[in-house]
Coordinates of C-alpha atoms in Angstrom, one line a residue:
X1 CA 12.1 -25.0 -73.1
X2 CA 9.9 -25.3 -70.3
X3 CA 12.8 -27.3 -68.4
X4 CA 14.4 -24.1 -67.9
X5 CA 12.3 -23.5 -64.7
X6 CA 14.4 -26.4 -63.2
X7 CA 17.3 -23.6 -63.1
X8 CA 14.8 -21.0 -61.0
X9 CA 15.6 -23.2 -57.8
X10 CA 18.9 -22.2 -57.9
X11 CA 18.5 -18.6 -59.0
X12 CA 16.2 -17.9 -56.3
X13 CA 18.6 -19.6 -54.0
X14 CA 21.7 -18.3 -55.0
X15 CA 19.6 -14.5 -54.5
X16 CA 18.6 -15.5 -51.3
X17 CA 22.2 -16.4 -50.2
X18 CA 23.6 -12.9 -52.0
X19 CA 21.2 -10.5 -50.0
X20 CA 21.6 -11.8 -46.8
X21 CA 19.7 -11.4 -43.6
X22 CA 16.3 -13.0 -43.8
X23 CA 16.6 -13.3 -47.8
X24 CA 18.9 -16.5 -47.0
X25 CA 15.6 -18.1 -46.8
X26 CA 14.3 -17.6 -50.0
X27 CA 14.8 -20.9 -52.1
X28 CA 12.9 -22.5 -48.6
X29 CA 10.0 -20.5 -48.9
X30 CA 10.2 -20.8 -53.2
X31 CA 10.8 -24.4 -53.1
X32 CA 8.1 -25.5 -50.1
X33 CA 6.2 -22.6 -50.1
X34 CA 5.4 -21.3 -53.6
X35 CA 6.0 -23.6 -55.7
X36 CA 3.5 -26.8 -53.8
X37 CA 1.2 -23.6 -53.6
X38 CA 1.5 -23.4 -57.5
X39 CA 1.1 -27.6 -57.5
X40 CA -2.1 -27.0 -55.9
X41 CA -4.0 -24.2 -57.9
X42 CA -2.2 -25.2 -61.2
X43 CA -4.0 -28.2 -63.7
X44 CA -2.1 -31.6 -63.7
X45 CA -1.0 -32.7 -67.0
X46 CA -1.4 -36.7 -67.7
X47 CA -0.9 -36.1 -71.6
X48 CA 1.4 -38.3 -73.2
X49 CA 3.5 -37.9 -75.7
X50 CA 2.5 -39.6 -79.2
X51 CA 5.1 -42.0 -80.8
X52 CA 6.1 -39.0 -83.6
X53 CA 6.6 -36.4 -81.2
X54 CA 8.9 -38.7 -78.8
X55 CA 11.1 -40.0 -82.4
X56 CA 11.7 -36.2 -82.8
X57 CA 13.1 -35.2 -79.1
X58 CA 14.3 -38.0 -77.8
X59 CA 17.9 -37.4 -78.8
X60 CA 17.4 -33.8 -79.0
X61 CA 20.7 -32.9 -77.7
X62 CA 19.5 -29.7 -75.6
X63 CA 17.5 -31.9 -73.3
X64 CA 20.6 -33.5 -72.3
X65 CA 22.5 -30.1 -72.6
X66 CA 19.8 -28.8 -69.7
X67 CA 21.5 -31.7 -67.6
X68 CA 25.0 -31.2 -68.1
X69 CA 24.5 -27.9 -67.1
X70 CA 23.5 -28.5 -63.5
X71 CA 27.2 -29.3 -63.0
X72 CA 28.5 -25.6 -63.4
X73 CA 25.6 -24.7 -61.5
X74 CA 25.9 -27.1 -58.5
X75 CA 29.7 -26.5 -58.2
X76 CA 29.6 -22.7 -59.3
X77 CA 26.8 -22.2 -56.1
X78 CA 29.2 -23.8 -53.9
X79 CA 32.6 -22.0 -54.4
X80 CA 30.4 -18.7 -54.2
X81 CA 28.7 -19.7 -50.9
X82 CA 32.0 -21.1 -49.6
X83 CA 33.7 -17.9 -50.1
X84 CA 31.0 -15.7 -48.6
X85 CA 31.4 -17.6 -45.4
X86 CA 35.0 -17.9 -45.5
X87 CA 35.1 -13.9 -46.2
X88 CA 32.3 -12.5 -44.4
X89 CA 30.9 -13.0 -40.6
X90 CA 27.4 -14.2 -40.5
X91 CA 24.9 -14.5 -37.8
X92 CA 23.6 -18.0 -36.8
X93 CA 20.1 -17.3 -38.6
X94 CA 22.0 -16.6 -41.8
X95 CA 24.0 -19.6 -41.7
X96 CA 21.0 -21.6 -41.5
X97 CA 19.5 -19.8 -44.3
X98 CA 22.2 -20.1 -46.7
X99 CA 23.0 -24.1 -45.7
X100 CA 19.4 -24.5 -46.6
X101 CA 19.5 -22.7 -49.7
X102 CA 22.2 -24.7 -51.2
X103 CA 21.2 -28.1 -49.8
X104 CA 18.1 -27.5 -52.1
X105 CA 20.5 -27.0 -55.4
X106 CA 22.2 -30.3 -54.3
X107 CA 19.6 -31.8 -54.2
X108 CA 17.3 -31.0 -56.8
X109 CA 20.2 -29.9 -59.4
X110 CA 22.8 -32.4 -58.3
X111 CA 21.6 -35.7 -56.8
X112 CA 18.1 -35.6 -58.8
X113 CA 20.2 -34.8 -62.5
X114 CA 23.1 -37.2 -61.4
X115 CA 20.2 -39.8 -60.8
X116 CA 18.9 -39.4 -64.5
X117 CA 22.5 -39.4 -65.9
X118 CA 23.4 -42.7 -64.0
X119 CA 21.2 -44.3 -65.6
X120 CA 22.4 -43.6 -69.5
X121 CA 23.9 -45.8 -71.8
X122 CA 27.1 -43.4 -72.6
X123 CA 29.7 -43.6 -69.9
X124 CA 31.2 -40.3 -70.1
X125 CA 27.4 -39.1 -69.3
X126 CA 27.7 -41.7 -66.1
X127 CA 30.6 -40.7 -65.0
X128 CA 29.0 -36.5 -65.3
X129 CA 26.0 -38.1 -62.9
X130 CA 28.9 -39.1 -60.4
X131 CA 30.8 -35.7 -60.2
X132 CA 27.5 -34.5 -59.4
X133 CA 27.1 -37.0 -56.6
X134 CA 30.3 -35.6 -54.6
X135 CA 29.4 -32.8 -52.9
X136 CA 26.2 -34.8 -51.0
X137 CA 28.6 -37.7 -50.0
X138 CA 26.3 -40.4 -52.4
X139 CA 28.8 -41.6 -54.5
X140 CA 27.6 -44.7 -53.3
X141 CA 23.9 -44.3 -54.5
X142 CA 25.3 -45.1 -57.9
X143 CA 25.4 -48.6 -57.2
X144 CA 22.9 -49.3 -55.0
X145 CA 20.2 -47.3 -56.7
X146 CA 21.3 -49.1 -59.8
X147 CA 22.3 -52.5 -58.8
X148 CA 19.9 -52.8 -56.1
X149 CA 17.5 -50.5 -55.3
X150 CA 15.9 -51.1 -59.3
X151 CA 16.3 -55.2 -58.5
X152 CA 14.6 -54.9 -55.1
X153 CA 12.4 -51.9 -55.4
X154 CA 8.8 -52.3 -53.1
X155 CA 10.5 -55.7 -51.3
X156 CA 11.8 -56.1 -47.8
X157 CA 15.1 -56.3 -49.6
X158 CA 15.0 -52.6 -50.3
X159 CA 16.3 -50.2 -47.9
X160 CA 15.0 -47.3 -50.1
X161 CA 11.2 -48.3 -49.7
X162 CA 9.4 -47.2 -47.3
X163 CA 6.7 -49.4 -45.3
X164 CA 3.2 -48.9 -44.7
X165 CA 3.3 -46.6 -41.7
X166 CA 6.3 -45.7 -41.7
X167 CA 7.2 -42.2 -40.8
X168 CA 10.0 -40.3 -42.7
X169 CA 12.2 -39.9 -39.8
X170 CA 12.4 -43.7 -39.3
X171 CA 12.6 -44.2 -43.1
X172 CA 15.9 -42.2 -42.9
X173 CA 17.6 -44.2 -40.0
X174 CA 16.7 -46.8 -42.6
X175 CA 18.0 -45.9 -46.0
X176 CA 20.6 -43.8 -45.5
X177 CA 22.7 -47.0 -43.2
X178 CA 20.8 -49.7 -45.5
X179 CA 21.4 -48.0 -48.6
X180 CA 25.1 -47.4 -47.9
X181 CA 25.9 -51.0 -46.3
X182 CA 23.7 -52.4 -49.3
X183 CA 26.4 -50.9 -51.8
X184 CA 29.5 -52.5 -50.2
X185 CA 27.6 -55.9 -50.5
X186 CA 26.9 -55.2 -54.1
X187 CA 30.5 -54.0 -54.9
X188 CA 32.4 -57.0 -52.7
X189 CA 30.1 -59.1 -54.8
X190 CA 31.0 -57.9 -58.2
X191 CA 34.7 -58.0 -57.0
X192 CA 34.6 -61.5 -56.2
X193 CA 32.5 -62.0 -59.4
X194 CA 34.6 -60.3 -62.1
X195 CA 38.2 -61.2 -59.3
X196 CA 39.0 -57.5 -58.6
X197 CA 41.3 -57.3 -56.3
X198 CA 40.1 -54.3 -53.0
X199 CA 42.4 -51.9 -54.6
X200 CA 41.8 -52.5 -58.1
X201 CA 40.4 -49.8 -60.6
X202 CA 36.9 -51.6 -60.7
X203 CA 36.6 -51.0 -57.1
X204 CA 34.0 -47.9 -57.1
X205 CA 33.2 -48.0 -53.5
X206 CA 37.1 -47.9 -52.8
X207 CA 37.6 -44.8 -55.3
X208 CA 34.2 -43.2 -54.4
X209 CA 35.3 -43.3 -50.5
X210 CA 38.7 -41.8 -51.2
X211 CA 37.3 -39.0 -53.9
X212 CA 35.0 -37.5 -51.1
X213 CA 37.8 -37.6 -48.7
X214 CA 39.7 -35.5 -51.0
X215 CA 36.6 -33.3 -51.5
X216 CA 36.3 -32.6 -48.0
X217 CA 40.1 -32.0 -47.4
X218 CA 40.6 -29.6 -50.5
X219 CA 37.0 -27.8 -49.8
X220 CA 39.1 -27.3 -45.7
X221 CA 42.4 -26.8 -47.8
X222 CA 40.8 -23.8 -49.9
X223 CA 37.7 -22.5 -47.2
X224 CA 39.2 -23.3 -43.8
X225 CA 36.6 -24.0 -41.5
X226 CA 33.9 -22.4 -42.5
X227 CA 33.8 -23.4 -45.9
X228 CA 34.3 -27.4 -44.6
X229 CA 31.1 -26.9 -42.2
X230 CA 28.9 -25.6 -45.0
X231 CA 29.9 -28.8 -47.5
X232 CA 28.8 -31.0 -44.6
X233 CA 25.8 -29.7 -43.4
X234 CA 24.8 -28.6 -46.9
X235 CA 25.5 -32.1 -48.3
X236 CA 23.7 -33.4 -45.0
X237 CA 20.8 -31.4 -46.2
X238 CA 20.9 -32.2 -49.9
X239 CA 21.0 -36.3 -49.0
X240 CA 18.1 -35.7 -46.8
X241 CA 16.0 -34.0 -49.5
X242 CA 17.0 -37.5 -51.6
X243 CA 16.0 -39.6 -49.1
X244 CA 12.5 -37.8 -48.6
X245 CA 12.1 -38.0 -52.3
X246 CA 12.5 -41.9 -51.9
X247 CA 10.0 -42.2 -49.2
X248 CA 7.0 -41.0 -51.0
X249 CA 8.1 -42.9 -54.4
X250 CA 7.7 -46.3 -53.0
X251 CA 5.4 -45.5 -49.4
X252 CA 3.6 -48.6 -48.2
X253 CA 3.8 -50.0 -52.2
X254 CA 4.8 -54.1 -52.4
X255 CA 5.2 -56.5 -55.2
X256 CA 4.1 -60.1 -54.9
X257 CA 6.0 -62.5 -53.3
X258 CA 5.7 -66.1 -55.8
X259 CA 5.6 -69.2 -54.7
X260 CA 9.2 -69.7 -56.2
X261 CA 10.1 -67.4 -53.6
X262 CA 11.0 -64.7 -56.2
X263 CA 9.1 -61.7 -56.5
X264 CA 6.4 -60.2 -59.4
X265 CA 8.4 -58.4 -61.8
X266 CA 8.3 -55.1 -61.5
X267 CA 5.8 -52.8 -63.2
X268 CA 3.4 -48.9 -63.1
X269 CA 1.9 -50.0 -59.8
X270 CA 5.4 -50.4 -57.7
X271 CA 6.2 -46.2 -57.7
X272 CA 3.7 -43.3 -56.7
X273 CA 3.1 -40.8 -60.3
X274 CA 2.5 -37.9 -59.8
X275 CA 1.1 -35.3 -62.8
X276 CA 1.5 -32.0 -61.2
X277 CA 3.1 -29.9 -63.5
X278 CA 5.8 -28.0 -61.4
X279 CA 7.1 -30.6 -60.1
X280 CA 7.2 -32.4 -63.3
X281 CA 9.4 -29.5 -64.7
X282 CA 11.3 -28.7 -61.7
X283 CA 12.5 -32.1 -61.1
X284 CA 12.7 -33.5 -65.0
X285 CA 9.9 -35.8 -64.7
X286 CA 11.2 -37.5 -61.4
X287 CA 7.8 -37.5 -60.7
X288 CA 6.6 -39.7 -63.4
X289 CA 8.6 -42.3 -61.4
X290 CA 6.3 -44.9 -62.2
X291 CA 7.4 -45.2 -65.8
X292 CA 11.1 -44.3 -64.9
X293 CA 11.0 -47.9 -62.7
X294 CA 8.8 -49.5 -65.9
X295 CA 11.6 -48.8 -68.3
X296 CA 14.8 -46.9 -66.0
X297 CA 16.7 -46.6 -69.5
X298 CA 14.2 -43.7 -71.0
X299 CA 15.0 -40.3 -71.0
X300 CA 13.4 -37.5 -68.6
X301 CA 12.0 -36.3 -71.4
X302 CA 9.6 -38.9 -72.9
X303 CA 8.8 -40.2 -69.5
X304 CA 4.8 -41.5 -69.8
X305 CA 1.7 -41.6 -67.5
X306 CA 0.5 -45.0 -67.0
X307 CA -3.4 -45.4 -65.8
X308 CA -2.8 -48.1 -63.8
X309 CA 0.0 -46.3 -61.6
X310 CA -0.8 -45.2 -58.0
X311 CA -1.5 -41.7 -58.2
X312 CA -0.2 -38.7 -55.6
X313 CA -3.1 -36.5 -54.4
X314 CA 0.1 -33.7 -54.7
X315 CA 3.2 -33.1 -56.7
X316 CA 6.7 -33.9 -55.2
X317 CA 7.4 -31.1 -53.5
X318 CA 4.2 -30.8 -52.3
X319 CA 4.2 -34.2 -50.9
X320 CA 7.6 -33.7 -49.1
X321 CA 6.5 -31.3 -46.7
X322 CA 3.7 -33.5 -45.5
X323 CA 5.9 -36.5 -45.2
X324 CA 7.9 -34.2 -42.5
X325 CA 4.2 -34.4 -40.8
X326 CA 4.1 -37.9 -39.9
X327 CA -0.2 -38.0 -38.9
X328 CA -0.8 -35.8 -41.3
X329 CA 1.3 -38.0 -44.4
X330 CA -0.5 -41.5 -43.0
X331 CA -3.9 -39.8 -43.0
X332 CA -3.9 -38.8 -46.7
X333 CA -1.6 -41.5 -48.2
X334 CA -2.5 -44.6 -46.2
X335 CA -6.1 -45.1 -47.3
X336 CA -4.2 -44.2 -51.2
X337 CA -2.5 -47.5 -50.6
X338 CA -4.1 -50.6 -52.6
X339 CA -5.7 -53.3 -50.2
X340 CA -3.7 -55.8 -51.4
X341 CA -0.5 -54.2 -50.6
X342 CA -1.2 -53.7 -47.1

């Protein structure tokens, strides 16, 4: 049950958001304040999980009921912060508060789950992981991050790792054009592959483009104004957390190019682990990313600490606010980056 701190992001948040004033900053201080405070004074857990234990919970259905529940959460946090800027008047400080506040639930309780359920075998579960994916604009990270980002991870191919001194704000530019144009080749691909017409059912890019259309004109349709500029500068905010979360997963890590001309298979050393226990829980084991790229089809759950993984000096969230410090970020992580991957 320990999962259920994953929900105290958006508590805190949603608190922040209902009391106003300089409360609206709340979830920022919780989620890159206290909590990499916690990450740093708390033990880090590398214990694995022996083969008995993982038998018995891996198809536990209330680890995957902890998911599903994100989506009245992530869409429930919206409607209420949508209508308390539609109905109320707000100073500029609040608004700034309260788009931060629920970028952080869609991005730690919507693109983060809809990440885990993309990759299950079930589609109804898939297609949960995509409704989730809506209200940050990344339909399209379904089929990149699947189809190409787990092919190409730690190669030049891969607009979703980051170099060896390169600083966030580049790695942005980056990912979020790379990651998007990267899709459309992947999807005209498999259209020509399987002879899908542009406009046929298959076509996710075509569907995913017109579903956040509609998003965005019913959210202006229901909200007005207001309501429309908080799901785009919220969703803004939420993709940006994703992206940062991508930059320290892969930084400066490469695989071997062969002399085929092919690359070493992928395997522990290719993603940074990290065993600090609140991010661990707060982000279902995203941060045993490691094992998640060894094997993508494993549950949150029964993720597993390899020895041989590159290992974070801090947890996730931790980690994120020094990647927004450039000098700082290269001066800790760059000397963590094996010799031979340089």
């Amino acid at each position: 049950m320990k999962y259920l701190l994953a929900y105290t992001l958006p508590l805190v948040s949603l608190l922040g958001i209902y009391f106003g004033n300089s409360w609206c900053y709340l979830g920022v201080v919780y989620a890159f304040i206290l909590i990499p405070f916690l990450e740093i004074i708390l033990p880090k857990d590398a214990s694995n999980l022996n083969q008995e234990r993982i038998s018995r919970i891996e198809e536990k259905w209330i680890f995957d009921g902890l998911l599903y529940l994100n989506i009245p959460i992530v869409y429930g946090s919206l409607w209420y912060s949508m209508q308390l800027v539609t109905n109320s008047s707000k100073e500029i400080h609040e608004w700034i508060g309260i788009i931060l506040n629920v970028g952080i639930i869609l991005g730690a309780n919507g693109i983060n789950v809809a990440h885990e359920l993309g990759h299950r075998k079930k589609r109804w579960e898939r297609i949960l992981g995509k409704i989730l994916l809506i209200p940050t604009f990344y339909m399209h990270f379904y089929v990149e991050h699947n189809l190409g980002h787990h092919v190409h991870v730690a190669t030049p191919e891969d607009p979703s790792t980051a170099k060896y001194n390169q600083n966030v704000y580049a790695f942005w530019y980056q990912t979020i054009i790379g990651t998007y144009k990267k899709a459309w080749q992947i999807q005209l691909k498999l259209n020509k592959v399987n002879n899908n017409s542009f406009f046929s059912i298959q076509n996710d890019m075509f569907w995913f483009t017109l579903i956040q259309i509609f998003y965005l004109m019913l959210v202006y349709f229901i909200f007005h104004t207001n309501g429309l500029l908080l799901a785009i500068t919220s969703g803004i905010v939420g993709f940006l957390l994703l992206e940062t979360i991508n930059y320290i997963e892969h930084y400066g890590l490469k695989r071997k190019q062969l002399p085929s001309g092919r690359y070493e298979r992928v395997t522990e050393k290719h993603s940074w682990n990290s065993n600090h226990i609140m991010g661990r829980i707060l982000l279902y084991e995203l941060t045993r990313h490691s094992d998640h790229h060894y094997k993508a089809s494993k549950k949150y759950q029964i993720l597993a600490y390899h020895d041989e993984s590159p290992e974070m000096p801090f947890g996730y969230p931790t980690s994120m606010v020094i990647a927004l410090l450039p000098p700082l970020w290269f001066s800790v992580m760059n000397k963590r980056v094996p010799e031979t991957m340089k």
